[in-house]
PDB file of C-alpha atoms in Angstrom:
ATOM      1  CA  MET B   1     -37.371  94.634  20.003  1.00  0.00           C
ATOM      2  CA  ALA B   2     -37.510  95.299  16.256  1.00  0.00           C
ATOM      3  CA  THR B   3     -37.442  98.506  15.186  1.00  0.00           C
ATOM      4  CA  SER B   4     -38.382  99.680  11.478  1.00  0.00           C
ATOM      5  CA  ALA B   5     -36.066  99.593   9.045  1.00  0.00           C
ATOM      6  CA  VAL B   6     -34.808 103.133   7.343  1.00  0.00           C
ATOM      7  CA  ASP B   7     -34.872 101.605   3.564  1.00  0.00           C
ATOM      8  CA  GLY B   8     -37.555  99.384   4.122  1.00  0.00           C
ATOM      9  CA  ASP B   9     -40.934  98.973   5.125  1.00  0.00           C
ATOM     10  CA  LYS B  10     -41.618 101.745   7.954  1.00  0.00           C
ATOM     11  CA  TYR B  11     -43.623  99.714  10.348  1.00  0.00           C
ATOM     12  CA  ARG B  12     -41.590  96.191   9.931  1.00  0.00           C
ATOM     13  CA  SER B  13     -37.755  95.440  10.312  1.00  0.00           C
ATOM     14  CA  TYR B  14     -36.217  93.105   7.727  1.00  0.00           C
ATOM     15  CA  LEU B  15     -37.836  93.938   4.668  1.00  0.00           C
ATOM     16  CA  THR B  16     -34.890  95.844   3.231  1.00  0.00           C
ATOM     17  CA  GLU B  17     -34.365  95.652  -0.489  1.00  0.00           C
ATOM     18  CA  GLU B  18     -31.611  93.167   0.133  1.00  0.00           C
ATOM     19  CA  GLU B  19     -33.524  91.057   2.309  1.00  0.00           C
ATOM     20  CA  LEU B  20     -36.747  91.123   0.033  1.00  0.00           C
ATOM     21  CA  LYS B  21     -34.184  89.365  -2.630  1.00  0.00           C
ATOM     22  CA  THR B  22     -32.527  86.932  -0.415  1.00  0.00           C
ATOM     23  CA  THR B  23     -35.412  85.729   2.062  1.00  0.00           C
ATOM     24  CA  LYS B  24     -36.919  82.749   1.051  1.00  0.00           C
ATOM     25  CA  TRP B  25     -40.785  83.279   1.098  1.00  0.00           C
ATOM     26  CA  ASN B  26     -43.888  81.140   1.197  1.00  0.00           C
ATOM     27  CA  ALA B  27     -45.346  83.065  -1.906  1.00  0.00           C
ATOM     28  CA  GLY B  28     -42.898  85.844  -3.164  1.00  0.00           C
ATOM     29  CA  PRO B  29     -41.854  88.930  -1.394  1.00  0.00           C
ATOM     30  CA  PRO B  30     -44.524  90.579   1.009  1.00  0.00           C
ATOM     31  CA  ASN B  31     -45.869  94.223  -0.064  1.00  0.00           C
ATOM     32  CA  TYR B  32     -47.230  96.113   2.521  1.00  0.00           C
ATOM     33  CA  ASP B  33     -48.076  99.379   0.771  1.00  0.00           C
ATOM     34  CA  VAL B  34     -51.790  98.825   0.596  1.00  0.00           C
ATOM     35  CA  VAL B  35     -52.346  97.709   4.234  1.00  0.00           C
ATOM     36  CA  ASN B  36     -49.939 100.536   5.320  1.00  0.00           C
ATOM     37  CA  LYS B  37     -52.122 102.886   3.505  1.00  0.00           C
ATOM     38  CA  LEU B  38     -55.322 101.606   5.394  1.00  0.00           C
ATOM     39  CA  PHE B  39     -53.239 101.476   8.777  1.00  0.00           C
ATOM     40  CA  GLU B  40     -52.688 105.248   8.676  1.00  0.00           C
ATOM     41  CA  GLU B  41     -55.955 106.147   7.445  1.00  0.00           C
ATOM     42  CA  GLY B  42     -57.982 104.417  10.008  1.00  0.00           C
ATOM     43  CA  ARG B  43     -55.702 104.205  13.308  1.00  0.00           C
ATOM     44  CA  THR B  44     -56.837 105.701  16.281  1.00  0.00           C
ATOM     45  CA  LYS B  45     -53.258 106.176  17.938  1.00  0.00           C
ATOM     46  CA  ILE B  46     -50.347 107.578  16.619  1.00  0.00           C
ATOM     47  CA  TRP B  47     -47.412 106.660  18.808  1.00  0.00           C
ATOM     48  CA  ALA B  48     -44.429 108.937  19.275  1.00  0.00           C
ATOM     49  CA  ALA B  49     -41.018 107.605  17.766  1.00  0.00           C
ATOM     50  CA  GLY B  50     -39.239 105.713  20.173  1.00  0.00           C
ATOM     51  CA  SER B  51     -41.926 105.072  22.584  1.00  0.00           C
ATOM     52  CA  VAL B  52     -42.507 101.884  24.124  1.00  0.00           C
ATOM     53  CA  GLU B  53     -45.857 101.563  22.271  1.00  0.00           C
ATOM     54  CA  GLU B  54     -44.273 102.216  18.775  1.00  0.00           C
ATOM     55  CA  LYS B  55     -41.587  99.588  19.510  1.00  0.00           C
ATOM     56  CA  VAL B  56     -43.955  97.179  20.511  1.00  0.00           C
ATOM     57  CA  GLN B  57     -46.159  97.881  17.544  1.00  0.00           C
ATOM     58  CA  ASN B  58     -43.294  97.464  14.871  1.00  0.00           C
ATOM     59  CA  LEU B  59     -42.449  94.224  16.981  1.00  0.00           C
ATOM     60  CA  VAL B  60     -45.710  92.833  16.212  1.00  0.00           C
ATOM     61  CA  LYS B  61     -46.075  93.727  12.725  1.00  0.00           C
ATOM     62  CA  THR B  62     -42.624  92.413  12.003  1.00  0.00           C
ATOM     63  CA  TRP B  63     -43.361  89.139  14.089  1.00  0.00           C
ATOM     64  CA  GLU B  64     -46.501  88.564  12.173  1.00  0.00           C
ATOM     65  CA  MET B  65     -44.997  89.184   8.550  1.00  0.00           C
ATOM     66  CA  GLU B  66     -42.214  86.488   9.631  1.00  0.00           C
ATOM     67  CA  LEU B  67     -44.739  83.813  10.675  1.00  0.00           C
ATOM     68  CA  VAL B  68     -47.001  84.349   7.772  1.00  0.00           C
ATOM     69  CA  HIS B  69     -44.436  84.706   4.886  1.00  0.00           C
ATOM     70  CA  LYS B  70     -41.059  83.584   5.749  1.00  0.00           C
ATOM     71  CA  ALA B  71     -40.831  79.972   4.282  1.00  0.00           C
ATOM     72  CA  ASN B  72     -37.622  79.076   6.458  1.00  0.00           C
ATOM     73  CA  PRO B  73     -37.678  79.169  10.292  1.00  0.00           C
ATOM     74  CA  ASP B  74     -33.976  79.696  10.116  1.00  0.00           C
ATOM     75  CA  GLU B  75     -34.373  83.094   8.610  1.00  0.00           C
ATOM     76  CA  TYR B  76     -36.800  84.468  11.493  1.00  0.00           C
ATOM     77  CA  LYS B  77     -35.025  87.206  13.479  1.00  0.00           C
ATOM     78  CA  THR B  78     -37.926  88.170  16.050  1.00  0.00           C
ATOM     79  CA  LEU B  79     -38.291  84.685  17.451  1.00  0.00           C
ATOM     80  CA  ASP B  80     -36.445  81.875  18.751  1.00  0.00           C
ATOM     81  CA  ALA B  81     -37.912  78.802  16.294  1.00  0.00           C
ATOM     82  CA  LYS B  82     -36.730  76.178  18.550  1.00  0.00           C
ATOM     83  CA  LYS B  83     -38.199  77.407  21.913  1.00  0.00           C
ATOM     84  CA  PHE B  84     -41.278  79.382  20.227  1.00  0.00           C
ATOM     85  CA  VAL B  85     -45.037  78.394  21.014  1.00  0.00           C
ATOM     86  CA  LEU B  86     -48.155  80.285  20.327  1.00  0.00           C
ATOM     87  CA  GLY B  87     -51.401  80.083  22.388  1.00  0.00           C
ATOM     88  CA  ILE B  88     -54.983  80.923  21.830  1.00  0.00           C
ATOM     89  CA  ASN B  89     -57.143  81.839  24.792  1.00  0.00           C
ATOM     90  CA  GLY B  90     -55.349  80.012  27.370  1.00  0.00           C
ATOM     91  CA  LYS B  91     -56.773  76.570  25.791  1.00  0.00           C
ATOM     92  CA  LYS B  92     -54.062  75.218  23.401  1.00  0.00           C
ATOM     93  CA  TYR B  93     -50.407  75.732  22.333  1.00  0.00           C
ATOM     94  CA  PHE B  94     -48.879  75.385  19.124  1.00  0.00           C
ATOM     95  CA  THR B  95     -45.094  75.123  18.103  1.00  0.00           C
ATOM     96  CA  LEU B  96     -43.995  76.475  14.638  1.00  0.00           C
ATOM     97  CA  GLU B  97     -44.156  72.813  13.503  1.00  0.00           C
ATOM     98  CA  ASP B  98     -47.934  72.788  14.589  1.00  0.00           C
ATOM     99  CA  ILE B  99     -48.645  75.981  12.999  1.00  0.00           C
ATOM    100  CA  GLY B 100     -47.151  74.969   9.723  1.00  0.00           C
ATOM    101  CA  LYS B 101     -49.249  71.570   9.713  1.00  0.00           C
ATOM    102  CA  ILE B 102     -52.437  73.342  10.589  1.00  0.00           C
ATOM    103  CA  GLY B 103     -52.145  75.869   7.619  1.00  0.00           C
ATOM    104  CA  GLY B 104     -50.842  79.417   9.024  1.00  0.00           C
ATOM    105  CA  SER B 105     -52.009  81.977  11.331  1.00  0.00           C
ATOM    106  CA  TYR B 106     -55.458  82.300  10.316  1.00  0.00           C
ATOM    107  CA  ASN B 107     -56.004  78.850  11.313  1.00  0.00           C
ATOM    108  CA  VAL B 108     -54.393  79.162  14.296  1.00  0.00           C
ATOM    109  CA  PHE B 109     -56.098  82.505  15.525  1.00  0.00           C
ATOM    110  CA  LEU B 110     -59.476  80.994  14.295  1.00  0.00           C
ATOM    111  CA  GLN B 111     -59.380  77.678  15.942  1.00  0.00           C
ATOM    112  CA  THR B 112     -62.903  76.291  17.684  1.00  0.00           C
ATOM    113  CA  SER B 113     -64.141  73.600  19.507  1.00  0.00           C
ATOM    114  CA  LEU B 114     -67.470  74.032  17.997  1.00  0.00           C
ATOM    115  CA  PRO B 115     -68.807  71.148  15.640  1.00  0.00           C
ATOM    116  CA  PRO B 116     -68.012  71.327  12.156  1.00  0.00           C
ATOM    117  CA  GLU B 117     -71.937  71.853  11.319  1.00  0.00           C
ATOM    118  CA  LEU B 118     -71.858  75.175  13.253  1.00  0.00           C
ATOM    119  CA  ARG B 119     -68.898  76.682  11.800  1.00  0.00           C
ATOM    120  CA  PHE B 120     -68.958  79.658   9.223  1.00  0.00           C
ATOM    121  CA  TYR B 121     -65.108  78.959   9.016  1.00  0.00           C
ATOM    122  CA  ASP B 122     -63.605  75.902   9.484  1.00  0.00           C
ATOM    123  CA  PRO B 123     -59.758  75.751  10.055  1.00  0.00           C
ATOM    124  CA  ASP B 124     -59.584  72.002  10.181  1.00  0.00           C
ATOM    125  CA  THR B 125     -60.303  71.968   6.678  1.00  0.00           C
ATOM    126  CA  GLU B 126     -58.639  75.272   5.333  1.00  0.00           C
ATOM    127  CA  THR B 127     -54.848  75.132   4.190  1.00  0.00           C
ATOM    128  CA  TYR B 128     -52.319  77.943   4.217  1.00  0.00           C
ATOM    129  CA  ASP B 129     -53.243  79.018   0.449  1.00  0.00           C
ATOM    130  CA  SER B 130     -56.975  78.647   1.060  1.00  0.00           C
ATOM    131  CA  SER B 131     -57.189  80.663   4.269  1.00  0.00           C
ATOM    132  CA  GLN B 132     -54.595  83.529   2.514  1.00  0.00           C
ATOM    133  CA  THR B 133     -56.945  83.556  -0.273  1.00  0.00           C
ATOM    134  CA  THR B 134     -59.965  83.944   1.694  1.00  0.00           C
ATOM    135  CA  PHE B 135     -59.021  86.773   3.756  1.00  0.00           C
ATOM    136  CA  LYS B 136     -57.223  88.495   0.683  1.00  0.00           C
ATOM    137  CA  THR B 137     -60.373  88.508  -0.977  1.00  0.00           C
ATOM    138  CA  VAL B 138     -62.722  89.668   2.138  1.00  0.00           C
ATOM    139  CA  PHE B 139     -60.317  92.532   2.813  1.00  0.00           C
ATOM    140  CA  PRO B 140     -58.810  93.474  -0.391  1.00  0.00           C
ATOM    141  CA  ARG B 141     -57.364  96.704   0.993  1.00  0.00           C
ATOM    142  CA  GLY B 142     -55.714  94.300   4.123  1.00  0.00           C
ATOM    143  CA  PHE B 143     -56.698  93.601   7.591  1.00  0.00           C
ATOM    144  CA  ALA B 144     -54.800  96.173   9.533  1.00  0.00           C
ATOM    145  CA  ILE B 145     -53.524  96.294  13.091  1.00  0.00           C
ATOM    146  CA  GLU B 146     -52.746  98.816  15.732  1.00  0.00           C
ATOM    147  CA  ILE B 147     -51.593  98.549  19.392  1.00  0.00           C
ATOM    148  CA  LEU B 148     -54.114 100.496  21.644  1.00  0.00           C
ATOM    149  CA  GLN B 149     -52.396 100.229  24.812  1.00  0.00           C
ATOM    150  CA  VAL B 150     -49.052  98.810  26.425  1.00  0.00           C
ATOM    151  CA  TYR B 151     -49.388  97.326  29.927  1.00  0.00           C
ATOM    152  CA  SER B 152     -46.092  96.196  30.276  1.00  0.00           C
ATOM    153  CA  GLY B 153     -42.769  96.396  28.417  1.00  0.00           C
ATOM    154  CA  PRO B 154     -40.163  93.464  27.782  1.00  0.00           C
ATOM    155  CA  PRO B 155     -39.253  90.899  28.765  1.00  0.00           C
ATOM    156  CA  VAL B 156     -43.179  90.241  29.263  1.00  0.00           C
ATOM    157  CA  ILE B 157     -44.938  92.658  27.007  1.00  0.00           C
ATOM    158  CA  SER B 158     -48.597  92.467  27.585  1.00  0.00           C
ATOM    159  CA  TYR B 159     -50.887  94.843  24.985  1.00  0.00           C
ATOM    160  CA  LYS B 160     -54.426  95.782  23.875  1.00  0.00           C
ATOM    161  CA  PHE B 161     -54.771  95.484  20.067  1.00  0.00           C
ATOM    162  CA  ARG B 162     -57.426  96.294  17.160  1.00  0.00           C
ATOM    163  CA  HIS B 163     -57.775  94.706  14.026  1.00  0.00           C
ATOM    164  CA  TRP B 164     -59.888  96.129  11.130  1.00  0.00           C
ATOM    165  CA  GLY B 165     -60.632  95.996   7.602  1.00  0.00           C
ATOM    166  CA  TYR B 166     -63.421  96.630   4.930  1.00  0.00           C
ATOM    167  CA  PHE B 167     -65.478  93.698   3.799  1.00  0.00           C
ATOM    168  CA  GLU B 168     -65.221  94.714   0.058  1.00  0.00           C
ATOM    169  CA  GLY B 169     -65.087  90.912  -1.040  1.00  0.00           C
ATOM    170  CA  ALA B 170     -66.907  87.702  -0.852  1.00  0.00           C
ATOM    171  CA  PHE B 171     -66.607  85.433   2.125  1.00  0.00           C
ATOM    172  CA  LYS B 172     -67.362  81.727   1.050  1.00  0.00           C
ATOM    173  CA  GLU B 173     -71.179  82.416  -0.147  1.00  0.00           C
ATOM    174  CA  HIS B 174     -71.669  85.785   1.346  1.00  0.00           C
ATOM    175  CA  ALA B 175     -71.804  88.911  -0.685  1.00  0.00           C
ATOM    176  CA  PRO B 176     -69.611  91.961   0.551  1.00  0.00           C
ATOM    177  CA  THR B 177     -71.118  94.666   2.176  1.00  0.00           C
ATOM    178  CA  GLY B 178     -68.297  97.008   2.351  1.00  0.00           C
ATOM    179  CA  GLU B 179     -68.785  97.665   6.063  1.00  0.00           C
ATOM    180  CA  LEU B 180     -65.725  98.348   8.571  1.00  0.00           C
ATOM    181  CA  ILE B 181     -65.018  95.028  10.272  1.00  0.00           C
ATOM    182  CA  GLU B 182     -63.217  95.163  13.516  1.00  0.00           C
ATOM    183  CA  PHE B 183     -62.048  93.193  16.535  1.00  0.00           C
ATOM    184  CA  PHE B 184     -60.200  93.789  19.528  1.00  0.00           C
ATOM    185  CA  GLY B 185     -58.096  91.454  21.845  1.00  0.00           C
ATOM    186  CA  MET B 186     -55.163  91.333  24.200  1.00  0.00           C
ATOM    187  CA  ALA B 187     -51.796  89.482  24.062  1.00  0.00           C
ATOM    188  CA  ILE B 188     -48.651  88.795  25.923  1.00  0.00           C
ATOM    189  CA  PHE B 189     -45.354  88.568  24.146  1.00  0.00           C
ATOM    190  CA  GLU B 190     -42.426  86.461  26.290  1.00  0.00           C
ATOM    191  CA  LEU B 191     -38.940  87.515  25.317  1.00  0.00           C
ATOM    192  CA  ASP B 192     -35.684  85.800  26.088  1.00  0.00           C
ATOM    193  CA  GLU B 193     -32.582  87.274  27.077  1.00  0.00           C
ATOM    194  CA  ASP B 194     -31.522  88.005  23.370  1.00  0.00           C
ATOM    195  CA  SER B 195     -35.082  89.791  22.988  1.00  0.00           C
ATOM    196  CA  LYS B 196     -36.048  86.881  20.793  1.00  0.00           C
ATOM    197  CA  VAL B 197     -40.048  86.009  21.275  1.00  0.00           C
ATOM    198  CA  VAL B 198     -40.366  82.480  22.688  1.00  0.00           C
ATOM    199  CA  LYS B 199     -43.971  82.451  23.874  1.00  0.00           C
ATOM    200  CA  VAL B 200     -47.498  84.094  22.459  1.00  0.00           C
ATOM    201  CA  GLU B 201     -50.493  84.281  23.857  1.00  0.00           C
ATOM    202  CA  PHE B 202     -53.404  85.833  22.283  1.00  0.00           C
ATOM    203  CA  PHE B 203     -56.928  86.274  23.917  1.00  0.00           C
ATOM    204  CA  HIS B 204     -59.724  87.234  21.231  1.00  0.00           C
ATOM    205  CA  ASP B 205     -63.376  85.945  20.436  1.00  0.00           C
ATOM    206  CA  ARG B 206     -63.126  84.835  16.765  1.00  0.00           C
ATOM    207  CA  GLY B 207     -66.863  85.464  16.382  1.00  0.00           C
ATOM    208  CA  GLU B 208     -66.342  89.142  16.639  1.00  0.00           C
ATOM    209  CA  LEU B 209     -64.713  89.153  13.339  1.00  0.00           C
ATOM    210  CA  LEU B 210     -66.803  86.290  11.897  1.00  0.00           C
ATOM    211  CA  ALA B 211     -70.338  87.721  12.622  1.00  0.00           C
ATOM    212  CA  GLY B 212     -69.298  90.602  10.407  1.00  0.00           C
ATOM    213  CA  LEU B 213     -68.419  88.502   7.356  1.00  0.00           C
ATOM    214  CA  VAL B 214     -72.232  86.374   7.457  1.00  0.00           C
ATOM    215  CA  LYS B 215     -74.266  89.544   7.246  1.00  0.00           C
ATOM    216  CA  GLY B 216     -74.060  89.425   3.338  1.00  0.00           C
ATOM    217  CA  ASN B 217     -76.545  87.830   1.213  1.00  0.00           C
ATOM    218  CA  THR B 218     -75.866  84.333  -0.181  1.00  0.00           C
ATOM    219  CA  SER B 219     -76.523  83.307  -3.672  1.00  0.00           C
ATOM    220  CA  ASP B 220     -80.084  82.433  -3.004  1.00  0.00           C
ATOM    221  CA  GLY B 221     -80.740  85.760  -1.388  1.00  0.00           C
ATOM    222  CA  SER B 222     -80.577  84.782   1.823  1.00  0.00           C
ATOM    223  CA  GLY B 223     -78.417  85.936   4.927  1.00  0.00           C
ATOM    224  CA  ASN B 224     -77.483  84.641   8.120  1.00  0.00           C
ATOM    225  CA  ALA B 225     -77.160  87.870  10.338  1.00  0.00           C
ATOM    226  CA  THR B 226     -80.352  86.325  12.352  1.00  0.00           C
ATOM    227  CA  SER B 227     -78.476  82.839  12.760  1.00  0.00           C
ATOM    228  CA  THR B 228     -80.248  80.585  15.296  1.00  0.00           C
ATOM    229  CA  CYS B 229     -76.667  79.562  16.850  1.00  0.00           C
ATOM    230  CA  PRO B 230     -75.875  81.365  19.810  1.00  0.00           C
ATOM    231  CA  PHE B 231     -72.164  81.611  18.916  1.00  0.00           C
ATOM    232  CA  MET B 232     -70.906  83.547  15.649  1.00  0.00           C
ATOM    233  CA  SER B 233     -68.888  80.477  15.114  1.00  0.00           C
TER     234      SER B 233
END
């Protein structure tokens, strides 16, 4: 499993100074200083160095970094690009090619079967750039993740996670509230004999995230906190 680099990001591998220069990035080399600060200030668990929990947390953060920021799948080091599939709530599975066509990780994680008119965030109409801009605006200090519990170690890793950030930038037409937004879920990572990720499954409720982002008033002074929709879409 990935371990953090000594001369790079403390929570993610493969972000050394040399790798930042030589890797092909989607939008320039990523910098995690701001979100690392949020993580350290807001985490509820501090795992011992070398523990299974710390290794899983670093793997998840490194895998996410590669999936979101690396432009060339041949440069992925945490996963097998040819075998890899990602599943959401046991309903649908995506290859790396699918993820690229959909527009990246946010659009995959926020998949929904609701009709378009009931969607506060519609992954079918968002691109990689628009989704990244939307959530960087909403969470200017980043959207941190921590591992709360590891239920099984490799080669089949199952764990519970917490994602959080502060709603400090507008979400679509909704004004920021400054509130803490957090949601919880579970995931399963399957590793092959080379310790490369070949399958990931996430189980979460996207409404737990989006419900907090529609509390702010819209430009006409109204809010959607009391939406008549029974699903926080």
